[in-house]
């Protein structure tokens, strides 16, 4: 299976609470300046911690490594600090 078909069949899947979802939307907007990401957003499960949004992200225009490495760097800068502060405060 080639990379483009693999990415289409196995998108990056994330389920995030509201604050992290908003940060991820900003990441997607910035990432789309370099690559074209296909994003499907679904309202996920509501838990005691809030509403979760499910994201299914793929990038059919480039290789898996290029697209997700770029996306991962932006995710680490924008979304992971929110998770870290949330769990450090508990």
PDB file of C-alpha atoms in Angstrom, residues 6-84:
ATOM      1  CA  UNK A   6      -2.246   4.393   4.063  1.00  0.00           C
ATOM      2  CA  UNK A   7      -2.945   7.926   5.318  1.00  0.00           C
ATOM      3  CA  UNK A   8      -6.463   7.813   3.882  1.00  0.00           C
ATOM      4  CA  UNK A   9      -7.167   4.449   5.541  1.00  0.00           C
ATOM      5  CA  UNK A  10      -5.536   5.302   8.878  1.00  0.00           C
ATOM      6  CA  UNK A  11      -6.059   8.970   9.764  1.00  0.00           C
ATOM      7  CA  UNK A  12      -4.590  10.564  12.848  1.00  0.00           C
ATOM      8  CA  UNK A  13      -7.350  10.307  15.460  1.00  0.00           C
ATOM      9  CA  UNK A  14      -7.602  12.574  18.486  1.00  0.00           C
ATOM     10  CA  UNK A  15     -10.297  13.005  21.105  1.00  0.00           C
ATOM     11  CA  UNK A  16      -9.894  16.236  23.054  1.00  0.00           C
ATOM     12  CA  UNK A  17     -11.784  18.348  25.607  1.00  0.00           C
ATOM     13  CA  UNK A  18     -13.007  21.836  24.699  1.00  0.00           C
ATOM     14  CA  UNK A  19      -9.911  23.907  25.530  1.00  0.00           C
ATOM     15  CA  UNK A  20      -7.563  21.486  23.751  1.00  0.00           C
ATOM     16  CA  UNK A  21      -9.971  21.280  20.795  1.00  0.00           C
ATOM     17  CA  UNK A  22      -9.799  25.043  20.343  1.00  0.00           C
ATOM     18  CA  UNK A  23      -5.990  24.885  20.423  1.00  0.00           C
ATOM     19  CA  UNK A  24      -6.031  22.023  17.903  1.00  0.00           C
ATOM     20  CA  UNK A  25      -8.218  24.058  15.530  1.00  0.00           C
ATOM     21  CA  UNK A  26      -5.564  26.802  15.622  1.00  0.00           C
ATOM     22  CA  UNK A  27      -2.876  24.160  14.956  1.00  0.00           C
ATOM     23  CA  UNK A  28      -4.835  22.839  11.970  1.00  0.00           C
ATOM     24  CA  UNK A  29      -5.211  26.364  10.580  1.00  0.00           C
ATOM     25  CA  UNK A  30      -1.458  26.987  10.898  1.00  0.00           C
ATOM     26  CA  UNK A  31      -0.550  23.534   9.568  1.00  0.00           C
ATOM     27  CA  UNK A  32      -2.742  24.074   6.508  1.00  0.00           C
ATOM     28  CA  UNK A  33      -0.410  26.900   5.482  1.00  0.00           C
ATOM     29  CA  UNK A  34       2.236  24.274   4.647  1.00  0.00           C
ATOM     30  CA  UNK A  35       0.192  21.158   3.837  1.00  0.00           C
ATOM     31  CA  UNK A  36      -3.454  20.528   3.039  1.00  0.00           C
ATOM     32  CA  UNK A  37      -4.968  18.477   5.827  1.00  0.00           C
ATOM     33  CA  UNK A  38      -8.356  16.801   5.550  1.00  0.00           C
ATOM     34  CA  UNK A  39     -10.099  17.171   8.895  1.00  0.00           C
ATOM     35  CA  UNK A  40     -13.346  15.591  10.052  1.00  0.00           C
ATOM     36  CA  UNK A  41     -14.664  16.859  13.387  1.00  0.00           C
ATOM     37  CA  UNK A  42     -17.319  14.998  15.344  1.00  0.00           C
ATOM     38  CA  UNK A  43     -18.846  15.854  18.674  1.00  0.00           C
ATOM     39  CA  UNK A  44     -17.687  13.075  20.926  1.00  0.00           C
ATOM     40  CA  UNK A  45     -18.702  11.669  24.251  1.00  0.00           C
ATOM     41  CA  UNK A  46     -19.714  13.955  27.095  1.00  0.00           C
ATOM     42  CA  UNK A  47     -17.951  12.992  30.328  1.00  0.00           C
ATOM     43  CA  UNK A  48     -17.689  14.481  33.803  1.00  0.00           C
ATOM     44  CA  UNK A  49     -14.670  16.432  32.535  1.00  0.00           C
ATOM     45  CA  UNK A  50     -16.615  18.052  29.696  1.00  0.00           C
ATOM     46  CA  UNK A  51     -17.500  17.545  26.066  1.00  0.00           C
ATOM     47  CA  UNK A  52     -14.950  15.790  23.888  1.00  0.00           C
ATOM     48  CA  UNK A  53     -14.506  16.456  20.183  1.00  0.00           C
ATOM     49  CA  UNK A  54     -13.171  13.694  17.952  1.00  0.00           C
ATOM     50  CA  UNK A  55     -10.804  14.735  15.168  1.00  0.00           C
ATOM     51  CA  UNK A  56      -9.857  12.522  12.219  1.00  0.00           C
ATOM     52  CA  UNK A  57      -6.967  14.088  10.326  1.00  0.00           C
ATOM     53  CA  UNK A  58      -5.254  12.951   7.139  1.00  0.00           C
ATOM     54  CA  UNK A  59      -3.040  14.606   4.562  1.00  0.00           C
ATOM     55  CA  UNK A  60      -3.296  12.997   1.126  1.00  0.00           C
ATOM     56  CA  UNK A  61      -1.041  15.517  -0.630  1.00  0.00           C
ATOM     57  CA  UNK A  62       2.298  14.425   0.857  1.00  0.00           C
ATOM     58  CA  UNK A  63       4.007  11.598   2.686  1.00  0.00           C
ATOM     59  CA  UNK A  64       2.954  10.388   6.097  1.00  0.00           C
ATOM     60  CA  UNK A  65       6.282  11.372   7.659  1.00  0.00           C
ATOM     61  CA  UNK A  66       6.346  14.939   6.311  1.00  0.00           C
ATOM     62  CA  UNK A  67       2.730  15.741   7.118  1.00  0.00           C
ATOM     63  CA  UNK A  68       2.566  14.240  10.588  1.00  0.00           C
ATOM     64  CA  UNK A  69       6.026  15.347  11.667  1.00  0.00           C
ATOM     65  CA  UNK A  70       5.056  18.943  10.817  1.00  0.00           C
ATOM     66  CA  UNK A  71       1.671  18.547  12.514  1.00  0.00           C
ATOM     67  CA  UNK A  72       3.236  16.878  15.566  1.00  0.00           C
ATOM     68  CA  UNK A  73       5.619  19.765  16.176  1.00  0.00           C
ATOM     69  CA  UNK A  74       2.751  22.266  16.129  1.00  0.00           C
ATOM     70  CA  UNK A  75       0.650  19.972  18.340  1.00  0.00           C
ATOM     71  CA  UNK A  76       3.487  19.683  20.869  1.00  0.00           C
ATOM     72  CA  UNK A  77       3.838  23.473  21.028  1.00  0.00           C
ATOM     73  CA  UNK A  78       0.134  24.314  21.302  1.00  0.00           C
ATOM     74  CA  UNK A  79      -1.926  21.438  22.697  1.00  0.00           C
ATOM     75  CA  UNK A  80       0.383  19.432  24.959  1.00  0.00           C
ATOM     76  CA  UNK A  81       1.118  22.357  27.331  1.00  0.00           C
ATOM     77  CA  UNK A  82      -2.634  22.595  28.031  1.00  0.00           C
ATOM     78  CA  UNK A  83      -2.731  18.889  28.923  1.00  0.00           C
ATOM     79  CA  UNK A  84       0.364  19.282  31.099  1.00  0.00           C
TER      80      UNK A  84
END
